[in-house]
Short mmCIF file of C-alpha atoms and ligand atoms in Angstrom, two decimals:
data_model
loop_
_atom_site.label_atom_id
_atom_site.label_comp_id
_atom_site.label_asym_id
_atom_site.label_seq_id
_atom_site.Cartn_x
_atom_site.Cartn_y
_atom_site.Cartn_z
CA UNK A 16 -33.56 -0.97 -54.36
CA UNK A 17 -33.12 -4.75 -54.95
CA UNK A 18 -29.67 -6.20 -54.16
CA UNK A 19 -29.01 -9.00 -55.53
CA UNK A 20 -25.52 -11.44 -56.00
CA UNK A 21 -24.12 -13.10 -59.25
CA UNK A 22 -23.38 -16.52 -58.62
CA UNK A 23 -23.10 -19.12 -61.45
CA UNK A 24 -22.41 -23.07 -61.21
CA UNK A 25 -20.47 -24.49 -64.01
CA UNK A 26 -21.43 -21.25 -66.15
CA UNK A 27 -25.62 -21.46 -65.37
CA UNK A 28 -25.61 -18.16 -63.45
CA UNK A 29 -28.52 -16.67 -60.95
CA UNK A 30 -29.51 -13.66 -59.54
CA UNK A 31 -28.81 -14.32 -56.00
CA UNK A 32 -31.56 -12.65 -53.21
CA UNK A 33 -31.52 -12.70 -49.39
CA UNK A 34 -34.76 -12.84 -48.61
CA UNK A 35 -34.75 -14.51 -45.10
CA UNK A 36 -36.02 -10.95 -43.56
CA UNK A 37 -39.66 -11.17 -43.27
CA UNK A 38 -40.03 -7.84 -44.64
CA UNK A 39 -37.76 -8.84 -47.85
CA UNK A 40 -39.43 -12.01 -48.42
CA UNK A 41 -43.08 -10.17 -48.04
CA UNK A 42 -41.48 -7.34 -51.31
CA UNK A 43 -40.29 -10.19 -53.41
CA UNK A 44 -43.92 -10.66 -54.06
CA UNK A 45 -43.16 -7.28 -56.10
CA UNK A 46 -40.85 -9.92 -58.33
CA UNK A 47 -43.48 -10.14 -61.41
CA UNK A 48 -42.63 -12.93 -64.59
CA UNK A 49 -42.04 -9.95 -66.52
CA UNK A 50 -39.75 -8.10 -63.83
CA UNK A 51 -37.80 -11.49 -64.15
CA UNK A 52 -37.51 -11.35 -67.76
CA UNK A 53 -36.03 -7.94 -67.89
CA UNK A 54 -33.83 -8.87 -64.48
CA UNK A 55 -32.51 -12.12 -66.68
CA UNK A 56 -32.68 -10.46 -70.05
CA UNK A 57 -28.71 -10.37 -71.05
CA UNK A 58 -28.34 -7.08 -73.29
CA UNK A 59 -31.55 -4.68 -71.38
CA UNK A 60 -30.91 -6.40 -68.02
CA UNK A 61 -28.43 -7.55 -65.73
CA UNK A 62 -28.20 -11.40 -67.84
CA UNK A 63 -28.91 -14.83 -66.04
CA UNK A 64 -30.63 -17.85 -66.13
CA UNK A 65 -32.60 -17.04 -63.47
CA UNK A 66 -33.21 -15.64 -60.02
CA UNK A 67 -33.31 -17.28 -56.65
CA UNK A 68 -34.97 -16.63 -53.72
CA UNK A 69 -33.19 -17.04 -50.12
CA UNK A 70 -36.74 -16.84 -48.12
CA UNK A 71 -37.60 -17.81 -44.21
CA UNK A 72 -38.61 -21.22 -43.92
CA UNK A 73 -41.83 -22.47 -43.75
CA UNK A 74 -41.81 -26.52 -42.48
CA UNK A 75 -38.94 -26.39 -40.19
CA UNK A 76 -36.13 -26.37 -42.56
CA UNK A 77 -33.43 -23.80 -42.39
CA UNK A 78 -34.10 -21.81 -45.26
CA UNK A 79 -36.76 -22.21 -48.40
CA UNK A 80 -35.70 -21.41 -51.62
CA UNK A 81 -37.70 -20.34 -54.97
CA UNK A 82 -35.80 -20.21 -58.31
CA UNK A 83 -37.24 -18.54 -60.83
CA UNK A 84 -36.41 -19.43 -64.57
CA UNK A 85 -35.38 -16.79 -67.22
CA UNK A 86 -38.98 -16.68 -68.68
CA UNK A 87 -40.18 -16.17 -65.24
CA UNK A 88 -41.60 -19.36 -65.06
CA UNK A 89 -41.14 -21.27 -61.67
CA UNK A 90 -39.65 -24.51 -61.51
CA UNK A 91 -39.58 -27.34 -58.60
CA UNK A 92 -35.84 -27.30 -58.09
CA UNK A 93 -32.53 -26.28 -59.52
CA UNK A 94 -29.38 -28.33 -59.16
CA UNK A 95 -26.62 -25.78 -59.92
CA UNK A 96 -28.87 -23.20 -58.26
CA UNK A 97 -28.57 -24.99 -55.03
CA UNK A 98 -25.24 -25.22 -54.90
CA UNK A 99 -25.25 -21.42 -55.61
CA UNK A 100 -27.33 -21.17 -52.72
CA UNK A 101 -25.13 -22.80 -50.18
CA UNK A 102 -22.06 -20.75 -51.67
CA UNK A 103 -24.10 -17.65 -51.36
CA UNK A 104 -25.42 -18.21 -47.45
CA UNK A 105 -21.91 -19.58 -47.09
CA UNK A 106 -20.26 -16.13 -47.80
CA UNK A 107 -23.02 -14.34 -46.36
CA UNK A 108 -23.06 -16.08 -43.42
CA UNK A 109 -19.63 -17.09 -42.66
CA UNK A 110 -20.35 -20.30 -42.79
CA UNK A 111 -17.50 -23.36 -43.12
CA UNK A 112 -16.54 -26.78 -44.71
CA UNK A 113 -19.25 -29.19 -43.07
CA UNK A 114 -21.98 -26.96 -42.73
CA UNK A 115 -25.16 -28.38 -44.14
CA UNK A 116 -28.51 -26.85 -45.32
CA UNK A 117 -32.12 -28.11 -44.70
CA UNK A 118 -33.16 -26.64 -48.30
CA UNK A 119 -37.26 -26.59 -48.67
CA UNK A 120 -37.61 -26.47 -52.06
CA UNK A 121 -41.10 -27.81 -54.22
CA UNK A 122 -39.57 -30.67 -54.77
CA UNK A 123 -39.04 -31.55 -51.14
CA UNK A 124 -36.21 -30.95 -48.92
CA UNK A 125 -33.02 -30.98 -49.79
CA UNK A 126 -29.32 -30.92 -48.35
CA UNK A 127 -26.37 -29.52 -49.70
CA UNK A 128 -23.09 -29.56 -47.84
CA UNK A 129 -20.12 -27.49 -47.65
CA UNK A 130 -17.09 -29.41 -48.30
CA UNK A 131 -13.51 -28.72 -47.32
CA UNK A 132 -12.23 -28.22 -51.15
CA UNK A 133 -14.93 -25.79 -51.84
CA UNK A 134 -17.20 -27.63 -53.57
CA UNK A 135 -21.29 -28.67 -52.88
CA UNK A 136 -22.16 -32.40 -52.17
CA UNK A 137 -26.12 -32.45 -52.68
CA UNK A 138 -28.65 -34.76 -51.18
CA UNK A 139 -31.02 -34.36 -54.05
CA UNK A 140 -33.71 -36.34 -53.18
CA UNK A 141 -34.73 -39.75 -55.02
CA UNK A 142 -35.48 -39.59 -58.26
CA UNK A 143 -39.41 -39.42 -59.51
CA UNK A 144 -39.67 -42.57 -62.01
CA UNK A 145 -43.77 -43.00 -61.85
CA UNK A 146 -45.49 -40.78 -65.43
CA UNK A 147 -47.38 -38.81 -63.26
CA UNK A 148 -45.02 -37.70 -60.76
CA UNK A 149 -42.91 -36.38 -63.44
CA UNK A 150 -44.83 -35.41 -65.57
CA UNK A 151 -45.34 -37.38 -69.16
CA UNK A 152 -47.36 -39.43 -71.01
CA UNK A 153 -44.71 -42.01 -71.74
CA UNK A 154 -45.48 -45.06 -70.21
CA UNK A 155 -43.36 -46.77 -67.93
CA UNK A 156 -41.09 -49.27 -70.15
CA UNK A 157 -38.85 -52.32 -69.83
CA UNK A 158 -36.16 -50.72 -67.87
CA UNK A 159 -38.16 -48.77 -65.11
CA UNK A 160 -38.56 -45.75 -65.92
CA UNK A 161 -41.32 -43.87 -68.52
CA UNK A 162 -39.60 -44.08 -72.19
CA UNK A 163 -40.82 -44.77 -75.96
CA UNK A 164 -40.03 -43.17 -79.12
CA UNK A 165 -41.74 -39.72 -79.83
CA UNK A 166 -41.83 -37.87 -83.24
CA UNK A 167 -39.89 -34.21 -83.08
CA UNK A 168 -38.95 -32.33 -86.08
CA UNK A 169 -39.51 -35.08 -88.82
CA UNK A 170 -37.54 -37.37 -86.66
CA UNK A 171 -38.27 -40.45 -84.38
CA UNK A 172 -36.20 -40.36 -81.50
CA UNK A 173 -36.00 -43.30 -78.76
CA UNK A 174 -36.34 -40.85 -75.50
CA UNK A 175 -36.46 -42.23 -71.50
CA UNK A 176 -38.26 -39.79 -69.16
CA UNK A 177 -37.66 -38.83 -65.11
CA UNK A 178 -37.57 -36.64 -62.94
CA UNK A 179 -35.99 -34.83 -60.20
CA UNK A 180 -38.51 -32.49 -58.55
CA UNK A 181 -38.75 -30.93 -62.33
CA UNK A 182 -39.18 -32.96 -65.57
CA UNK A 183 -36.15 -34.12 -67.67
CA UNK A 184 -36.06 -36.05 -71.25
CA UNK A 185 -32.88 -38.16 -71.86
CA UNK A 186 -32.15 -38.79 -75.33
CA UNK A 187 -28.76 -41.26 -76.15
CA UNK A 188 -26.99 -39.70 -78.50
CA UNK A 189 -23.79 -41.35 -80.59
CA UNK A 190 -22.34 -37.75 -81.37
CA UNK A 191 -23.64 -34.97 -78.74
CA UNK A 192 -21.85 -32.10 -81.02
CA UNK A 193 -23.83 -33.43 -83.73
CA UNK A 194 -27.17 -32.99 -82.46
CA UNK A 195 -29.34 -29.93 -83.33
CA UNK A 196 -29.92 -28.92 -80.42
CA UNK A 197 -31.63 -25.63 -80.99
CA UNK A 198 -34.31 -27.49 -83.35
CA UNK A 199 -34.77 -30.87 -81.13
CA UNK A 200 -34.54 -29.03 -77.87
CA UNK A 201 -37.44 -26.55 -78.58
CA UNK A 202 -39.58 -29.20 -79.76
CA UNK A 203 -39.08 -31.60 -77.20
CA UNK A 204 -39.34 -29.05 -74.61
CA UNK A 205 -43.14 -27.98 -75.30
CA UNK A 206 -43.87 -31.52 -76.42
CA UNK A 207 -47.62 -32.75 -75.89
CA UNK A 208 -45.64 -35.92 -74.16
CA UNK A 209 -44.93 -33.48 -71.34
CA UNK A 210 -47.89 -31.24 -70.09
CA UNK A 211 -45.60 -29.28 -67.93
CA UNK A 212 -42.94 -28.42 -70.26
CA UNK A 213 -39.67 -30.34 -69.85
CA UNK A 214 -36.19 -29.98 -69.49
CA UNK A 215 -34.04 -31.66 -72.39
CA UNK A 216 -30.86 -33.50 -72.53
CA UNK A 217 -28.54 -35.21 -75.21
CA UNK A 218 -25.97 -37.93 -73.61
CA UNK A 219 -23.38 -39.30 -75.36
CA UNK A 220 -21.71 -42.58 -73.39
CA UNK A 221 -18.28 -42.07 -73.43
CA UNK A 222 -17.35 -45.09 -70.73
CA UNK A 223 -20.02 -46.52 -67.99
CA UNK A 224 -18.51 -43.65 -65.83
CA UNK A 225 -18.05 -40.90 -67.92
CA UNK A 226 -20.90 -39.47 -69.99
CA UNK A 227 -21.15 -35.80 -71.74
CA UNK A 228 -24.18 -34.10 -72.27
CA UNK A 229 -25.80 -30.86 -73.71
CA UNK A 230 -29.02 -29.27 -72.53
CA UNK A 231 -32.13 -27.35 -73.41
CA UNK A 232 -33.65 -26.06 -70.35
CA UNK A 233 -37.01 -25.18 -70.14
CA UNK A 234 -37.46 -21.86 -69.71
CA UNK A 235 -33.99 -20.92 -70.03
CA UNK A 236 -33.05 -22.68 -73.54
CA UNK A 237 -29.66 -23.68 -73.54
CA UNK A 238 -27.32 -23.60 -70.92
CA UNK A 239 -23.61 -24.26 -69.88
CA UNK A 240 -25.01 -27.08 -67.38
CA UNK A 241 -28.10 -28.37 -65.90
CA UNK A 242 -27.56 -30.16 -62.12
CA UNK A 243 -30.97 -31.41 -61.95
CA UNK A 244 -30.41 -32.41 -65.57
CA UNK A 245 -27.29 -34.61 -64.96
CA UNK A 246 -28.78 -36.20 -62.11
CA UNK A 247 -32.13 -37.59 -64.26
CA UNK A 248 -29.32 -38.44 -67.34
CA UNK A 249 -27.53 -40.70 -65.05
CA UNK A 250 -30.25 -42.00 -63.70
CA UNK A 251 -32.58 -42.99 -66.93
CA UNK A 252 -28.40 -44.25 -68.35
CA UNK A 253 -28.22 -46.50 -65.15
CA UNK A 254 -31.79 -47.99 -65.98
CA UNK A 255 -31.10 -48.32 -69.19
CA UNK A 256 -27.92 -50.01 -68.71
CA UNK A 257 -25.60 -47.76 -70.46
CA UNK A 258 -23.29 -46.52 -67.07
CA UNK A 259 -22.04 -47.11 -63.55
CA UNK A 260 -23.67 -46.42 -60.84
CA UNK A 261 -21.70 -43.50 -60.55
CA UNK A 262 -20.27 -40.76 -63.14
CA UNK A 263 -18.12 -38.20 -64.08
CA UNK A 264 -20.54 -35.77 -66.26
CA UNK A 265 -19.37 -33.30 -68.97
CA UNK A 266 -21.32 -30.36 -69.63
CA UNK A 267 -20.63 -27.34 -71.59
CA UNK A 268 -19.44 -25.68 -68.17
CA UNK A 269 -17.60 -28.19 -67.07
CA UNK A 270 -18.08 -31.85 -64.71
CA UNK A 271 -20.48 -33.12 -62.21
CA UNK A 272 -19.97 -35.48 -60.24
CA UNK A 273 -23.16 -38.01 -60.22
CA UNK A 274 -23.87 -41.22 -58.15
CA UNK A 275 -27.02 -43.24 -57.41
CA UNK A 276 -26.84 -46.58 -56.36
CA UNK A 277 -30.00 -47.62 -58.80
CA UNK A 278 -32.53 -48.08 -55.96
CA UNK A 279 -35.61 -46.16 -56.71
CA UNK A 280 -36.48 -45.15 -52.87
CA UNK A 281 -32.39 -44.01 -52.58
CA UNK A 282 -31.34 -40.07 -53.38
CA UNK A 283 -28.77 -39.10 -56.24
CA UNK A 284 -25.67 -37.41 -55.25
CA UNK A 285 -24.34 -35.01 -56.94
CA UNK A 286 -21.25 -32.90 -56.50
CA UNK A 287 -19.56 -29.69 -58.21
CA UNK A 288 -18.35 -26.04 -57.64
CA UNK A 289 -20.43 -23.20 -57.19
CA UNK A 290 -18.64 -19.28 -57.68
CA UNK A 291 -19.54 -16.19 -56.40
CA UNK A 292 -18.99 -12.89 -59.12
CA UNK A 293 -20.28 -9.98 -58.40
CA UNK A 294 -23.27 -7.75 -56.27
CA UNK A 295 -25.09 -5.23 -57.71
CA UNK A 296 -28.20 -3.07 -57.15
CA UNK A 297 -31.22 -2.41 -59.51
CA UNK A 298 -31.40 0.78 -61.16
CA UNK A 299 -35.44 2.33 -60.15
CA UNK A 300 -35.60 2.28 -64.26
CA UNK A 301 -34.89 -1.76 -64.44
CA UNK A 302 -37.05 -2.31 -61.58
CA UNK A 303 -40.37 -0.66 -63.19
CA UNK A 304 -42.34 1.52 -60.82
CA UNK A 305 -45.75 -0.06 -60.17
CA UNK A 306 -48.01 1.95 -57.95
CA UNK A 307 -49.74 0.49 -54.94
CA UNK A 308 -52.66 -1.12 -56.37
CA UNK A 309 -51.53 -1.35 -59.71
CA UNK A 310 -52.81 -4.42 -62.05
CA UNK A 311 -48.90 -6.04 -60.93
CA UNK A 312 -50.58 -6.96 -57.66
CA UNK A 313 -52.46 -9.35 -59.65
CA UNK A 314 -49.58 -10.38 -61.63
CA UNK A 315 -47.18 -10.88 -59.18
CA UNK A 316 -45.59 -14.45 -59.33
CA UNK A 317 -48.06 -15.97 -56.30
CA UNK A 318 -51.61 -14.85 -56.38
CA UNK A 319 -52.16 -16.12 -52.78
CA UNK A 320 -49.26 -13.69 -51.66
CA UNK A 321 -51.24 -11.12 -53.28
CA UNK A 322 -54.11 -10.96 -50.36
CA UNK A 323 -51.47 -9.50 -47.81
CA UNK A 324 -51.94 -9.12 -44.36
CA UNK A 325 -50.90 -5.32 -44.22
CA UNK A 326 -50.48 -2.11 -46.16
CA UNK A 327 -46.81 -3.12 -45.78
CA UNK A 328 -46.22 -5.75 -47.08
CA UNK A 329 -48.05 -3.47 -50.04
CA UNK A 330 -45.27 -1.35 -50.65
CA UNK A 331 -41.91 -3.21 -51.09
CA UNK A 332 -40.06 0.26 -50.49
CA UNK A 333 -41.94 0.84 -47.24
CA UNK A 334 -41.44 -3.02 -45.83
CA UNK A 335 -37.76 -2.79 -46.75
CA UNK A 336 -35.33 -0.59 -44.12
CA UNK A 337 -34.67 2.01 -46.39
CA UNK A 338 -30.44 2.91 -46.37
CA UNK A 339 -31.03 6.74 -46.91
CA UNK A 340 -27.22 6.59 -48.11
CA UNK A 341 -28.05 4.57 -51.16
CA UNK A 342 -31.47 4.86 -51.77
CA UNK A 343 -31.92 8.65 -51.53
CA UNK A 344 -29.35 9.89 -53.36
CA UNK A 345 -31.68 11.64 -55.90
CA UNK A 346 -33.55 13.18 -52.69
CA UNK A 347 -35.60 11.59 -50.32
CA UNK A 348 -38.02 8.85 -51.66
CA UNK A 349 -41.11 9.48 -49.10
CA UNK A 350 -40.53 12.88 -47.97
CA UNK A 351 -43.61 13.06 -46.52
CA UNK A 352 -43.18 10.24 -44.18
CA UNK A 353 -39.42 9.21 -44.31
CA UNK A 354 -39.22 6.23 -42.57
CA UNK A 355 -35.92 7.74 -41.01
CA UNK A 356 -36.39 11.35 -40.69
CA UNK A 357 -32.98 11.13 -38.87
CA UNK A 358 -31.44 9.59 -41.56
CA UNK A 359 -32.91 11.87 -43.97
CA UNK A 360 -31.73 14.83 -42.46
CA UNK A 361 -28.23 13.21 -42.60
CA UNK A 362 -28.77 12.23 -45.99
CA UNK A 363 -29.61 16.07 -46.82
CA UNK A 364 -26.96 17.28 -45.11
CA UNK A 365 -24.50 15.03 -46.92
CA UNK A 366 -26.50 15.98 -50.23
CA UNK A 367 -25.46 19.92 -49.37
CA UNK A 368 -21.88 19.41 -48.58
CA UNK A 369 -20.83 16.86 -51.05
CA UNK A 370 -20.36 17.49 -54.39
CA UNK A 371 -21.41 14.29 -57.37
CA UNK A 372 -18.00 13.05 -57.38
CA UNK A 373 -18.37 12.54 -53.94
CA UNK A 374 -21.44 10.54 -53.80
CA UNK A 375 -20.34 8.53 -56.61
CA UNK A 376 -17.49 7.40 -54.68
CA UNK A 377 -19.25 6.65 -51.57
CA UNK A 378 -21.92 4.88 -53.45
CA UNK A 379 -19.14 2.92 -55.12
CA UNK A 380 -17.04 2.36 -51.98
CA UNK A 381 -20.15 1.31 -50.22
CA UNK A 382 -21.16 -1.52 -52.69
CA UNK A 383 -17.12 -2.49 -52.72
CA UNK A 384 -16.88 -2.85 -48.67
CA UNK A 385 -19.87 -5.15 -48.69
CA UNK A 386 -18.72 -7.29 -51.44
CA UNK A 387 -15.57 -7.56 -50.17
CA UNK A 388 -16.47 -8.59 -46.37
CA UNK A 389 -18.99 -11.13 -48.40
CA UNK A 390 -16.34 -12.64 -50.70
CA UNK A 391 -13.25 -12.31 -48.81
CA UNK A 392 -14.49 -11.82 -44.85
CA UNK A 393 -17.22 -13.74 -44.99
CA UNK A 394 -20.59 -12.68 -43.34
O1 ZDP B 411 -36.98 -27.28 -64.49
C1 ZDP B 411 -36.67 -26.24 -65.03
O2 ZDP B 411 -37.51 -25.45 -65.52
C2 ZDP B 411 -35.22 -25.86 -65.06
N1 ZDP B 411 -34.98 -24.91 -66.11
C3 ZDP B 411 -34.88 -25.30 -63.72
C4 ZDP B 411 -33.47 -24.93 -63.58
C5 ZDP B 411 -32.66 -26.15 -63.43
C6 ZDP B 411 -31.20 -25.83 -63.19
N2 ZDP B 411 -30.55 -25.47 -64.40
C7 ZDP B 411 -30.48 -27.01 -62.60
O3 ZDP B 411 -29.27 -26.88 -62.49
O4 ZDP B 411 -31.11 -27.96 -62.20
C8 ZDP B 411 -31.02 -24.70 -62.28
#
């Protein structure tokens, strides 16, 4: 069954997944573009912006993480995600104020902190001010960083590029409200100026240190707030003169808190909350069955993952420990070779002497008492 946490910064919510057991992390390989989709979709699913991955690390970090955007495409990094991601090991962990995160993301490593008021202080990295690194086809201009006007929708807009492990457009703005942003965002995000797709963001300059944005995410469309998003807006506003070296920013969700001292080679800060809202599991239905060997293995999310090691790691159900109390409740799922025979003879004998009401409950209670000792307890 996958188990996943709601978790949302400033309103941008995720699908929160603990994927640091080996045999989890080898089944999330099961986690197709179009099982994402469905996961994410907001009326047939369960509704987010996307899904992140909690997986063992690989370089010597502490954990790696993979986010996943609504449209199942997969991103570099996430800014409110990896907050969410510090919250989440946080309360799963029992972690405190000071502990910090070696984060190995594709954008490089990065290190959110846990600090004593509850919020996320994140080492995001420098920013990524060379075309290519980005990526665009705006050339680098007067003020250091890629910009130029580009022609959207009938209009010519004066746009500054950069990027932050994934590629943002800045566009000043006199009047954010009165920008459409469903029209200009959807245009600018597929633009030819950006082969990889691009993240999109109206800022309107309220003081040097105060600036309010709204954002069309690519692959997600709009959202309440965009972390990585706030960081390249301050930073293409610093170069271009318009703020401080640090910010308050106002998104739809709510503030970030931004700094970067304007050195190229020195990492933006930013800090904000990051909430915890519910757990749930998949229903079988949501999930999709695909059978061992189906066409998914070729469209699962990493074709390299897809030459595994062992018939295991083939058959999410059979790498993960399967909790006969929650997963068997409509009879045992591999009768012929339960991987807890034990369990599944407790499992039938609780099926014969407990009526539906029952199980409900316990299934209930059971979900409760773990959310509880992960939001209240801790760990
Ligand atoms: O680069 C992209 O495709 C983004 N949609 C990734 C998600 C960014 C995020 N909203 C953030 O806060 O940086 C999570």
């Amino acid at each position: 069954m996958f188990h996943f946490s709601k978790y949302h910064g400033l309103g941008n919510d995720f699908l929160m997944v603990d994927a640091r057991a080996d045999e989890t992390a080898a089944a999330m390989d099961q986690l197709t573009a179009e099982r994402i989709q469905r996961l994410c979709d907001r009326r047939f699913g369960v509704g987010a912006d996307g899904v992140i991955l909690a997986l063992p690390p690989q370089v010597g970090g502490d954990v790696r993480m993979r986010i996943f955007n609504a449209d199942g495409s997969e991103p570099e990094m996430c800014g409110n995600g990896i907050r969410c991601l510090a919250r989440f090991l946080a309360d799963s962990d029992g972690d405190g104020p000071g502990q910090r995160w070696q984060v190995e993301t594709l954008a490089g490593r990065i290190v959110p902190e846990l600090l004593d008021d509850g919020t996320i202080r994140v080492d995001m990295g420098a920013p990524f001010l060379r075309p290519e690194s980005i990526p665009t086809t705006l050339e680098p201009g007067p003020a250091g960083l890629p910009q130029g006007s580009l022609e959207v929708a009938g209009m010519t807009l004066q746009v500054a590029a950069a990027g932050m492990g994934n590629p943002h457009v800045v566009i000043p703005v006199d009047d954010v409200e009165a920008v459409d942003l469903e029209g200009l965002g959807a245009a600018l995000e597929v633009h030819p100026a950006f082969p990889a797709r691009t993240n999109v963001h109206f800022v309107q300059v309220l003081t040097p240190s105060h600036l309010r944005m709204r954002v069309w995410e690519r692959g997600a469309g709009p959202t309440l707030a965009c972390g990585t998003g706030a960081c390249a807006t301050l930073v293409a506003c610093r170069l271009l003169g318009l703020s401080a070296t640090e910010a308050r920013v106002d998104l739809p969700g709510g503030p970030l808190s931004i700094a970067w001292d304007g050195d190229p080679a020195s990492p933006v800060w930013m800090s904000g909350p990051a909430v915890g809202v519910f757990d749930g599991l998949v229903t079988p239905e949501l999930w999709g069955e695909d059978p061992v060997g189906s066409d998914s293995e070729t469209d699962s999310l990493d074709g390299a993952v897809a030459a595994r090691p062992s018939a295991a790691a083939a058959d999410p159900v059979e790498a993960m420990a399967v909790d006969c109390a929650t997963v068997c409740v409509n009879g045992c799922i591999r009768p012929d070779a339960c991987p807890s025979a034990e369990a599944r003879a407790r499992a039938m004998a609780l099926l014969e002497r407990s009526s539906l009401d029952d199980l409900l409950t316990l299934a209930s209670d059971s979900l409760e008492s773990r959310t509880r000792a992960r939001f209240v307890g801790g760990g």
